[in-house]
Amino acid sequence: MSYATSSDQSQMMTQQPSSANMGAVPDLVKIGQIPTNTAIDIETDILDPVVHTDKFCRFQFQNKGILHSNSKIVLRLDKSATVGFLPVGVGIYSLIQRCALRVGTKTICEIDDFNHYMGYKSMFLANEHQKQRETYTTGRRLAHKPYYFEDEGANDWGGSTKHLQQKAQRIGLDLGLQVSTTRTQGLALNDHDFCKTNAEYGPEFTLSLQDLFPFLSQNQLPLFMMTEPVTIELFFSTSDADRLCVPSSGSGASPDFKIDQTATELIADYQFFPQEMMEQYAQQNANLSFTFADYRLAKRTINIPADNDTPSTAVSSGQLIVNVGGAGRLVTKAFTTLSDDNVKKNSVLGNYHSMSLGRHLSGTEADRYYGVLTSNVKYNDHFLYPVDVDNSAQQFHYLTQAEGMVPFIAREEYNFEGQGITGGTFEGYGQKDDHHGIAGRFFYQAYKLNRNERVNSRGIELYNTFDPLPNSKTGEDNTATLRTYLEIIRVVQLVDGKMEVFFA
């Protein structure tokens, strides 16, 4: 009997062996089904960190068995007199500013600004997974549902009974909780208590190793074949503004959310096949090679003028050309996030968003507009697109093409277009608010570099014109941070128990 080790294939599977592979040793470290019937023993260790502060912790594995890629790290926030809730979309991953997987002195996989990285990746989880699983395991809970009631006119009930039961004009966040309404108040949604801090306890959730390190999403570490120590290092985000959000009623608070160091632990699952099979596998694979995708970050600050606080006076950023690196590397994909530096704890998503462009829907027809992003990518002296892309639907298509699937977000959440988000609130913040809610907060851009070429010494250049970027400050200049993640191909070799890593 073989065991499927990926997160979405967590049950036993039986497969009859063929005569062609009866004498062959299966690939024990490749995630997926094993074409043979065999017994597997699972041993679970609860590992305490060898180093732990409020800013950093390190774990070290025992060199035995094959590490299951879906092993978990448990983190818990300490109790606090200030109420705070986990940012929607990233959940407990908001605590991780940087994570690194090291073997000996060599870094196998490392991602900087990991919490922003997870804000992008969380869009591609199905709605039912977000609601039924992630709400309770990681606290991400970016699920949606139709809202069947909206106040109309002078705070009166709108529509007939049939409409209230069958007609959904808006969608909003779905936490599996009752949404309260009255004749004088819109839809008010408050978070789960277990996602908040209070004077008695703080939220406790788990992080999956295959989410932290993309290398482990395709491969498992054969620890029994390795002679060097294998460690995980976590660098935590700042405690005052980046870990949790605060309800609108406490937006003036100055919180200091600490990590409960007594609860931090690594639940490591080690797989053991029959001893003869593992010994034979080690002999036949004394030289193992893994190819995987790693991510490199480039950041730049973009200025937003004070005039952009009003849609009617907002101005374009002009063309911005940003070199994001990648010289001499095999880069298969790039994706960008643009986060408002003024919007952090006082919002639904925290700083883990990608802001869209401004829109102006009032005044005369000539005054109304939707903002336009004009974008392109240049590498190896050629543009990725022959004509600059300025259509948000086309940009959404390229995002889908780069990831191979459609993100589970609404149109108004992407580029603040249309009228689809509920006018209700989440923890006091309007869900439709384009600064503190979810509307226009998922305007991520992704580019699939499809020419299969090594990037030359000039690197990759992003061409962006933001026309215009909204300013969340009133009467003051503001800034936004443009983060670009490059998906770079790397190779790991395990030779006689020693591991080496290099760029492809």
Coordinates of C-alpha atoms in Angstrom, one line a residue:
M1 CA 0.0 0.0 0.0
S2 CA 1.4 3.4 -0.9
Y3 CA 0.9 6.7 0.8
A4 CA 0.1 9.9 -1.1
T5 CA 2.0 12.6 0.7
S6 CA 0.7 15.8 -0.8
S7 CA -1.7 18.0 1.2
D8 CA -4.7 17.3 -1.1
Q9 CA -4.0 13.5 -1.3
S10 CA -3.9 12.6 2.3
Q11 CA -5.5 9.2 2.2
M12 CA -4.1 5.7 1.6
M13 CA -4.1 4.5 -2.0
T14 CA -3.7 1.0 -3.2
Q15 CA -2.1 0.2 -6.6
Q16 CA -1.2 -3.1 -8.1
P17 CA 2.5 -3.4 -9.1
S18 CA 3.4 -4.2 -12.7
S19 CA 5.9 -6.8 -13.8
A20 CA 8.1 -4.1 -15.2
N21 CA 8.7 -2.5 -11.8
M22 CA 8.6 -5.5 -9.4
G23 CA 12.4 -5.5 -9.0
A24 CA 12.9 -1.7 -9.1
V25 CA 13.0 0.5 -6.0
P26 CA 10.4 3.3 -6.3
D27 CA 11.3 6.9 -6.0
L28 CA 10.8 7.4 -2.3
V29 CA 11.4 11.1 -2.1
K30 CA 9.1 12.2 -5.0
I31 CA 5.7 13.3 -3.8
G32 CA 2.9 11.2 -5.3
Q33 CA 1.9 7.6 -5.5
I34 CA 4.4 4.8 -5.3
P35 CA 3.9 2.0 -7.9
T36 CA 4.2 -0.8 -5.5
N37 CA 2.5 -2.3 -2.4
T38 CA 4.6 -1.7 0.7
A39 CA 4.2 -0.9 4.3
I40 CA 5.0 2.6 5.6
D41 CA 5.6 3.5 9.2
I42 CA 5.1 7.1 10.3
E43 CA 7.0 8.4 13.3
T44 CA 6.0 11.8 14.7
D45 CA 8.4 14.0 16.8
I46 CA 7.5 17.1 18.7
L47 CA 10.6 19.3 18.4
D48 CA 11.2 22.4 20.5
P49 CA 13.2 25.3 18.9
V50 CA 16.9 25.3 19.7
V51 CA 16.8 29.1 19.6
H52 CA 13.8 31.3 20.2
T53 CA 13.2 35.0 20.8
D54 CA 10.3 37.3 19.8
K55 CA 12.2 38.0 16.5
F56 CA 13.7 34.7 15.5
C57 CA 13.6 30.9 16.1
R58 CA 15.5 27.9 14.7
F59 CA 14.5 24.2 14.6
Q60 CA 16.8 21.3 13.8
F61 CA 15.7 17.9 12.5
Q62 CA 16.9 14.5 13.4
N63 CA 18.6 12.8 10.5
K64 CA 16.3 9.8 10.2
G65 CA 13.7 8.6 7.8
I66 CA 12.2 10.7 5.1
L67 CA 10.7 14.0 6.2
H68 CA 7.1 14.4 5.3
S69 CA 6.6 17.7 3.5
N70 CA 3.3 18.4 5.3
S71 CA 4.9 18.6 8.7
K72 CA 3.7 21.5 10.7
I73 CA 5.0 24.4 12.8
V74 CA 2.8 25.6 15.6
L75 CA 2.7 29.3 16.5
R76 CA 0.6 31.2 19.1
L77 CA 0.2 34.8 19.9
D78 CA 0.4 35.8 23.5
K79 CA -2.6 37.2 25.3
S80 CA -3.0 40.9 25.1
A81 CA -5.2 43.6 26.5
T82 CA -5.5 45.0 23.0
V83 CA -7.8 43.1 20.7
G84 CA -6.2 42.1 17.5
F85 CA -7.2 39.7 14.7
L86 CA -5.2 37.8 12.1
P87 CA -5.1 39.6 8.7
V88 CA -7.6 38.0 6.3
G89 CA -5.8 36.3 3.4
V90 CA -2.5 35.4 5.2
G91 CA -3.6 34.4 8.7
I92 CA -0.8 33.1 10.9
Y93 CA 1.7 33.6 8.0
S94 CA 1.6 37.3 8.9
L95 CA 4.1 36.5 11.6
I96 CA 6.8 35.3 9.1
Q97 CA 8.9 38.0 7.6
R98 CA 11.6 35.6 6.3
C99 CA 12.1 31.9 6.3
A100 CA 15.1 29.8 5.4
L101 CA 15.8 26.0 5.0
R102 CA 19.5 25.3 5.5
V103 CA 21.6 22.1 5.3
G104 CA 24.9 22.6 7.1
T105 CA 26.0 26.1 6.1
K106 CA 24.2 26.0 2.8
T107 CA 20.8 27.8 2.2
I108 CA 18.5 25.5 0.1
C109 CA 15.5 27.7 0.1
E110 CA 14.8 31.2 1.4
I111 CA 12.0 33.8 0.8
D112 CA 12.1 37.3 2.1
D113 CA 8.9 39.2 2.9
F114 CA 7.3 35.9 3.1
N115 CA 4.0 37.3 4.5
H116 CA 3.5 39.4 1.3
Y117 CA 4.4 36.3 -0.8
M118 CA 1.6 34.4 0.9
G119 CA -0.8 37.2 0.4
Y120 CA -0.4 36.5 -3.4
K121 CA -0.4 32.7 -3.1
S122 CA -3.5 32.6 -0.9
M123 CA -5.7 33.9 -3.8
F124 CA -5.4 30.6 -5.6
L125 CA -6.9 28.4 -2.8
A126 CA -10.5 27.3 -3.6
N127 CA -13.3 28.9 -1.7
E128 CA -14.3 25.7 0.1
H129 CA -10.7 25.1 1.3
Q130 CA -10.5 28.6 2.6
K131 CA -13.7 28.3 4.6
Q132 CA -13.7 24.7 5.8
R133 CA -9.9 24.1 6.3
E134 CA -7.8 27.2 6.3
T135 CA -10.1 29.0 8.7
Y136 CA -9.1 26.5 11.4
T137 CA -5.6 25.5 10.4
T138 CA -3.8 28.7 9.2
G139 CA -6.4 31.4 9.8
R140 CA -6.3 32.6 6.2
R141 CA -10.2 32.4 5.8
L142 CA -10.4 34.3 2.4
A143 CA -13.7 32.8 1.5
H144 CA -16.7 34.5 -0.1
K145 CA -20.5 34.0 -0.1
P146 CA -23.5 35.8 -1.6
Y147 CA -25.2 38.4 0.6
Y148 CA -29.0 38.2 0.1
F149 CA -29.9 41.4 1.8
E150 CA -28.9 45.0 1.2
D151 CA -30.6 48.1 2.7
E152 CA -32.2 50.2 0.1
G153 CA -33.4 53.8 0.2
A154 CA -34.0 55.3 3.7
N155 CA -32.8 52.3 5.7
D156 CA -35.8 50.1 4.7
W157 CA -36.0 46.5 3.8
G158 CA -35.4 46.0 0.1
G159 CA -37.3 43.6 -2.1
S160 CA -39.9 40.9 -1.5
T161 CA -39.5 37.8 0.6
K162 CA -38.7 35.9 -2.6
H163 CA -35.9 38.3 -3.4
L164 CA -34.5 38.1 0.1
Q165 CA -34.3 34.3 -0.2
Q166 CA -33.3 33.9 -3.9
K167 CA -31.7 37.1 -5.1
A168 CA -28.1 37.9 -4.1
Q169 CA -27.0 41.3 -5.3
R170 CA -23.6 41.4 -3.5
I171 CA -20.9 39.1 -2.3
G172 CA -18.6 39.4 0.8
L173 CA -16.5 37.5 3.2
D174 CA -17.7 34.1 4.5
L175 CA -16.5 33.0 7.9
G176 CA -19.3 30.5 8.5
L177 CA -20.8 33.0 10.9
Q178 CA -24.2 34.7 11.2
V179 CA -24.3 38.1 9.5
S180 CA -26.4 40.6 11.6
T181 CA -28.7 43.2 10.0
T182 CA -31.2 45.7 11.3
R183 CA -33.4 48.3 9.7
T184 CA -30.9 51.0 10.5
Q185 CA -27.6 49.2 10.1
G186 CA -26.0 47.4 7.2
L187 CA -24.4 43.9 7.3
A188 CA -22.0 43.6 10.2
L189 CA -19.5 40.7 10.3
N190 CA -17.2 40.1 13.2
D191 CA -14.3 37.6 13.3
H192 CA -14.0 34.3 15.1
D193 CA -12.9 34.6 18.7
F194 CA -10.1 32.0 18.1
C195 CA -8.6 34.4 15.5
K196 CA -8.3 37.2 18.0
T197 CA -6.2 38.1 21.0
N198 CA -7.8 39.0 24.3
A199 CA -6.8 39.3 27.9
E200 CA -6.9 35.5 28.4
Y201 CA -5.5 33.9 25.2
G202 CA -4.2 34.5 21.7
P203 CA -4.8 32.8 18.4
E204 CA -2.9 29.5 17.8
F205 CA -2.4 28.0 14.3
T206 CA -0.1 25.9 12.2
L207 CA 2.2 26.5 9.2
S208 CA 2.9 23.9 6.7
L209 CA 6.5 23.2 5.6
Q210 CA 5.6 22.9 2.0
D211 CA 4.0 26.4 2.1
L212 CA 7.1 27.8 3.7
F213 CA 9.5 26.2 1.3
P214 CA 8.4 25.6 -2.4
F215 CA 11.2 23.0 -2.6
L216 CA 9.2 20.7 -0.3
S217 CA 6.0 21.0 -2.4
Q218 CA 7.5 18.6 -5.0
N219 CA 10.2 16.7 -3.0
Q220 CA 10.8 15.2 0.4
L221 CA 14.1 15.3 2.2
P222 CA 15.7 11.9 2.6
L223 CA 17.2 12.7 6.1
F224 CA 18.5 9.2 6.6
M225 CA 20.9 9.8 3.7
M226 CA 22.2 13.1 4.9
T227 CA 25.1 13.6 7.2
E228 CA 24.8 17.4 7.7
P229 CA 22.4 19.1 10.2
V230 CA 19.1 20.3 8.6
T231 CA 17.6 23.4 10.1
I232 CA 14.7 25.8 9.7
E233 CA 15.0 29.4 10.5
L234 CA 12.1 31.8 11.0
F235 CA 12.4 35.6 11.2
F236 CA 9.3 37.2 12.7
S237 CA 7.6 40.4 11.6
T238 CA 7.5 43.5 13.8
S239 CA 5.1 43.2 16.8
D240 CA 3.5 46.6 16.6
A241 CA 2.1 46.9 13.0
D242 CA 2.7 43.7 11.0
R243 CA 1.5 40.8 13.0
L244 CA -2.2 41.5 13.6
C245 CA -4.8 44.0 12.6
V246 CA -7.0 45.9 15.1
P247 CA -10.8 46.5 14.9
S248 CA -11.9 49.9 13.7
S249 CA -13.1 50.7 17.3
G250 CA -9.5 50.3 18.5
S251 CA -7.7 51.8 15.5
G252 CA -6.0 54.4 17.7
A253 CA -4.3 51.8 19.9
S254 CA -0.6 51.2 19.9
P255 CA -0.4 47.4 20.2
D256 CA 2.6 45.2 20.9
F257 CA 1.6 41.6 20.0
K258 CA 4.1 39.2 21.3
I259 CA 4.6 35.5 20.4
D260 CA 3.9 33.0 23.1
Q261 CA 7.3 31.2 23.1
T262 CA 6.0 28.3 25.3
A263 CA 3.7 27.1 22.5
T264 CA 6.1 27.1 19.5
E265 CA 6.9 23.6 18.3
L266 CA 7.6 21.7 15.2
I267 CA 5.5 18.6 14.5
A268 CA 7.8 16.5 12.3
D269 CA 6.5 13.4 10.5
Y270 CA 9.2 11.0 9.4
Q271 CA 8.4 8.2 7.0
F272 CA 10.0 4.8 7.2
F273 CA 9.8 2.1 4.5
P274 CA 11.1 -1.4 5.0
Q275 CA 14.8 -1.3 5.9
E276 CA 15.9 -3.3 2.9
M277 CA 14.1 -1.0 0.5
M278 CA 15.6 2.2 2.1
E279 CA 19.1 0.7 2.1
Q280 CA 18.8 -0.3 -1.5
Y281 CA 17.4 3.1 -2.4
A282 CA 20.4 4.8 -0.7
Q283 CA 22.8 2.6 -2.6
Q284 CA 21.2 3.1 -6.0
N285 CA 20.9 6.9 -5.4
A286 CA 24.2 7.9 -3.9
N287 CA 24.0 10.9 -6.3
L288 CA 20.6 12.5 -6.1
S289 CA 19.6 15.7 -7.9
F290 CA 16.6 17.9 -7.4
T291 CA 15.4 20.8 -9.6
F292 CA 13.0 23.3 -8.0
A293 CA 11.8 26.9 -8.1
D294 CA 13.1 29.4 -5.6
Y295 CA 12.0 33.0 -5.2
R296 CA 14.1 36.2 -5.1
L297 CA 12.7 39.6 -4.0
A298 CA 13.3 43.1 -5.3
K299 CA 11.7 46.1 -3.7
R300 CA 11.2 49.7 -4.6
T301 CA 9.4 52.6 -3.0
I302 CA 6.9 54.6 -5.2
N303 CA 5.8 58.1 -4.2
I304 CA 2.1 59.0 -4.2
P305 CA 1.5 62.8 -4.2
A306 CA -0.8 64.5 -1.8
D307 CA -3.1 65.5 -4.7
N308 CA -4.1 61.9 -5.1
D309 CA -6.2 61.9 -2.0
T310 CA -9.0 63.2 -4.1
P311 CA -10.1 61.4 -7.3
S312 CA -10.8 64.6 -9.2
T313 CA -7.2 65.9 -8.7
A314 CA -5.3 62.6 -8.9
V315 CA -2.3 62.5 -11.3
S316 CA -0.4 59.7 -13.1
S317 CA 2.8 58.4 -11.7
G318 CA 4.4 58.6 -15.2
Q319 CA 6.4 55.6 -16.6
L320 CA 8.4 53.8 -13.9
I321 CA 11.2 51.5 -15.1
V322 CA 12.4 49.1 -12.3
N323 CA 15.3 46.7 -12.8
V324 CA 14.4 43.6 -10.6
G325 CA 17.5 41.5 -11.2
G326 CA 17.7 38.0 -12.5
A327 CA 20.9 38.5 -14.5
G328 CA 22.4 35.2 -15.6
R329 CA 19.5 33.1 -14.2
L330 CA 16.8 31.0 -15.6
V331 CA 13.7 32.9 -14.6
T332 CA 10.3 31.3 -15.4
K333 CA 7.9 33.8 -13.8
A334 CA 7.7 37.1 -12.0
F335 CA 4.8 38.5 -10.0
T336 CA 4.4 41.9 -8.2
T337 CA 2.6 43.3 -5.2
L338 CA 2.1 47.0 -4.5
S339 CA 1.2 47.7 -0.9
D340 CA 0.2 51.0 0.6
D341 CA 2.7 51.9 3.4
N342 CA 0.0 53.8 5.2
V343 CA -2.4 50.9 5.5
K344 CA -1.2 48.3 8.0
K345 CA -2.9 47.2 11.2
N346 CA -6.0 49.5 10.6
S347 CA -7.5 47.3 7.9
V348 CA -9.0 43.9 7.1
L349 CA -5.9 42.6 5.1
G350 CA -3.2 44.5 6.9
N351 CA -0.2 45.4 4.7
Y352 CA -0.6 42.2 2.8
H353 CA -2.4 43.4 -0.2
S354 CA -1.8 44.8 -3.7
M355 CA -3.5 48.1 -4.2
S356 CA -5.5 48.9 -7.3
L357 CA -5.8 52.2 -9.1
G358 CA -8.2 55.0 -8.3
R359 CA -11.7 55.5 -9.7
H360 CA -14.1 58.4 -9.9
L361 CA -17.7 57.6 -10.4
S362 CA -19.4 61.0 -9.5
G363 CA -19.7 64.3 -11.3
T364 CA -20.2 64.7 -15.0
E365 CA -19.6 61.9 -17.5
A366 CA -16.4 63.6 -18.6
D367 CA -15.1 63.6 -15.0
R368 CA -15.7 59.9 -14.4
Y369 CA -12.9 57.3 -14.9
Y370 CA -11.4 54.0 -13.9
G371 CA -7.7 54.1 -13.3
V372 CA -5.4 52.4 -15.8
L373 CA -2.2 50.4 -15.3
T374 CA 0.0 50.3 -18.4
S375 CA 2.6 47.5 -18.0
N376 CA 5.2 45.5 -19.8
V377 CA 8.4 43.5 -19.1
K378 CA 11.7 43.7 -20.9
Y379 CA 14.4 41.1 -20.8
N380 CA 17.1 40.0 -23.2
D381 CA 16.5 43.2 -25.2
H382 CA 12.9 42.3 -26.1
F383 CA 9.6 43.1 -24.5
L384 CA 7.4 40.3 -23.3
Y385 CA 4.4 41.8 -25.0
P386 CA 4.6 43.5 -28.4
V387 CA 2.2 46.2 -27.2
D388 CA 2.0 47.6 -23.6
V389 CA -0.9 46.1 -21.7
D390 CA -3.4 48.6 -20.4
N391 CA -6.6 46.5 -20.1
S392 CA -7.2 45.0 -16.6
A393 CA -9.1 42.1 -18.0
Q394 CA -6.0 41.2 -20.1
Q395 CA -3.8 41.6 -17.1
F396 CA -6.1 39.3 -15.1
H397 CA -5.7 36.8 -18.0
Y398 CA -1.9 36.9 -17.8
L399 CA -2.1 36.4 -14.0
T400 CA -4.2 33.3 -14.6
Q401 CA -1.9 32.1 -17.3
A402 CA 1.2 32.5 -15.1
E403 CA -0.2 30.5 -12.3
G404 CA -2.2 28.0 -14.4
M405 CA -5.4 28.6 -12.5
V406 CA -7.9 31.4 -11.8
P407 CA -7.6 33.3 -8.5
F408 CA -10.7 33.0 -6.3
I409 CA -11.5 36.7 -6.0
A410 CA -14.2 39.0 -7.3
R411 CA -13.8 41.6 -10.1
E412 CA -14.2 44.5 -7.7
E413 CA -11.5 43.0 -5.4
Y414 CA -9.1 42.9 -8.3
N415 CA -9.1 46.3 -9.9
F416 CA -11.9 48.1 -8.0
E417 CA -14.2 47.8 -11.1
G418 CA -17.9 47.1 -11.0
Q419 CA -20.2 47.1 -8.0
G420 CA -20.1 43.6 -6.5
I421 CA -18.8 43.9 -2.9
T422 CA -21.3 44.2 0.0
G423 CA -21.6 47.5 1.7
G424 CA -21.4 45.7 5.1
T425 CA -18.5 45.7 7.5
F426 CA -15.9 43.3 8.9
E427 CA -14.7 44.2 12.4
G428 CA -16.0 47.7 11.7
Y429 CA -14.2 48.2 8.4
G430 CA -16.3 48.5 5.3
Q431 CA -15.7 45.5 3.0
K432 CA -16.2 47.8 0.1
D433 CA -13.6 50.3 1.3
D434 CA -10.7 50.6 -1.2
H435 CA -8.2 51.4 1.6
H436 CA -9.2 49.4 4.6
G437 CA -11.5 46.8 3.2
I438 CA -11.1 44.2 0.4
A439 CA -12.3 46.1 -2.7
G440 CA -9.4 46.8 -5.0
R441 CA -6.9 45.1 -2.7
F442 CA -5.9 42.1 -4.9
F443 CA -4.5 43.9 -8.0
Y444 CA -1.5 41.5 -8.3
Q445 CA 0.4 41.3 -11.6
A446 CA 2.1 38.2 -12.9
Y447 CA 4.3 37.6 -16.0
K448 CA 5.2 34.2 -17.4
L449 CA 8.6 34.5 -19.1
N450 CA 7.9 32.0 -21.9
R451 CA 10.9 32.1 -24.1
N452 CA 12.9 29.6 -22.0
E453 CA 16.0 31.8 -22.2
R454 CA 18.7 32.7 -19.6
V455 CA 18.5 36.3 -18.6
N456 CA 21.4 38.4 -19.9
S457 CA 23.6 40.7 -17.8
R458 CA 21.1 43.6 -18.0
G459 CA 18.5 41.7 -15.9
I460 CA 14.7 42.1 -16.1
E461 CA 13.0 45.5 -16.3
L462 CA 9.5 46.2 -15.4
Y463 CA 7.7 49.1 -17.1
N464 CA 4.7 50.4 -15.2
T465 CA 2.5 53.5 -15.5
F466 CA 0.0 54.0 -12.6
D467 CA -2.7 56.4 -13.7
P468 CA -3.5 57.2 -10.9
L469 CA -2.6 55.6 -7.5
P470 CA -5.0 56.6 -4.8
N471 CA -3.6 58.2 -1.6
S472 CA -5.0 57.0 1.7
K473 CA -3.5 60.0 3.5
T474 CA -5.3 63.3 3.5
G475 CA -3.3 66.3 2.4
E476 CA 0.0 64.5 2.7
D477 CA 2.4 62.7 0.4
N478 CA 2.3 58.9 0.8
T479 CA 4.4 56.0 -0.4
A480 CA 3.8 52.4 -1.6
T481 CA 6.2 49.5 -1.8
L482 CA 6.5 47.6 -5.1
R483 CA 7.7 44.0 -4.4
T484 CA 8.7 41.8 -7.3
Y485 CA 9.3 38.1 -6.8
L486 CA 11.3 36.2 -9.4
E487 CA 10.8 32.5 -9.8
I488 CA 14.3 31.2 -10.4
I489 CA 15.3 27.6 -11.2
R490 CA 17.8 26.1 -8.8
V491 CA 19.4 22.6 -8.5
V492 CA 20.2 20.7 -5.3
Q493 CA 22.6 17.7 -5.4
L494 CA 23.0 15.1 -2.6
V495 CA 26.3 13.3 -3.0
D496 CA 27.5 10.8 -0.4
G497 CA 25.4 12.5 2.3
K498 CA 26.6 16.0 1.5
M499 CA 24.3 18.5 -0.2
E500 CA 25.2 21.2 -2.7
V501 CA 23.0 23.9 -4.2
F502 CA 23.5 26.1 -7.2
F503 CA 21.5 28.0 -9.9
A504 CA 20.5 26.1 -13.0

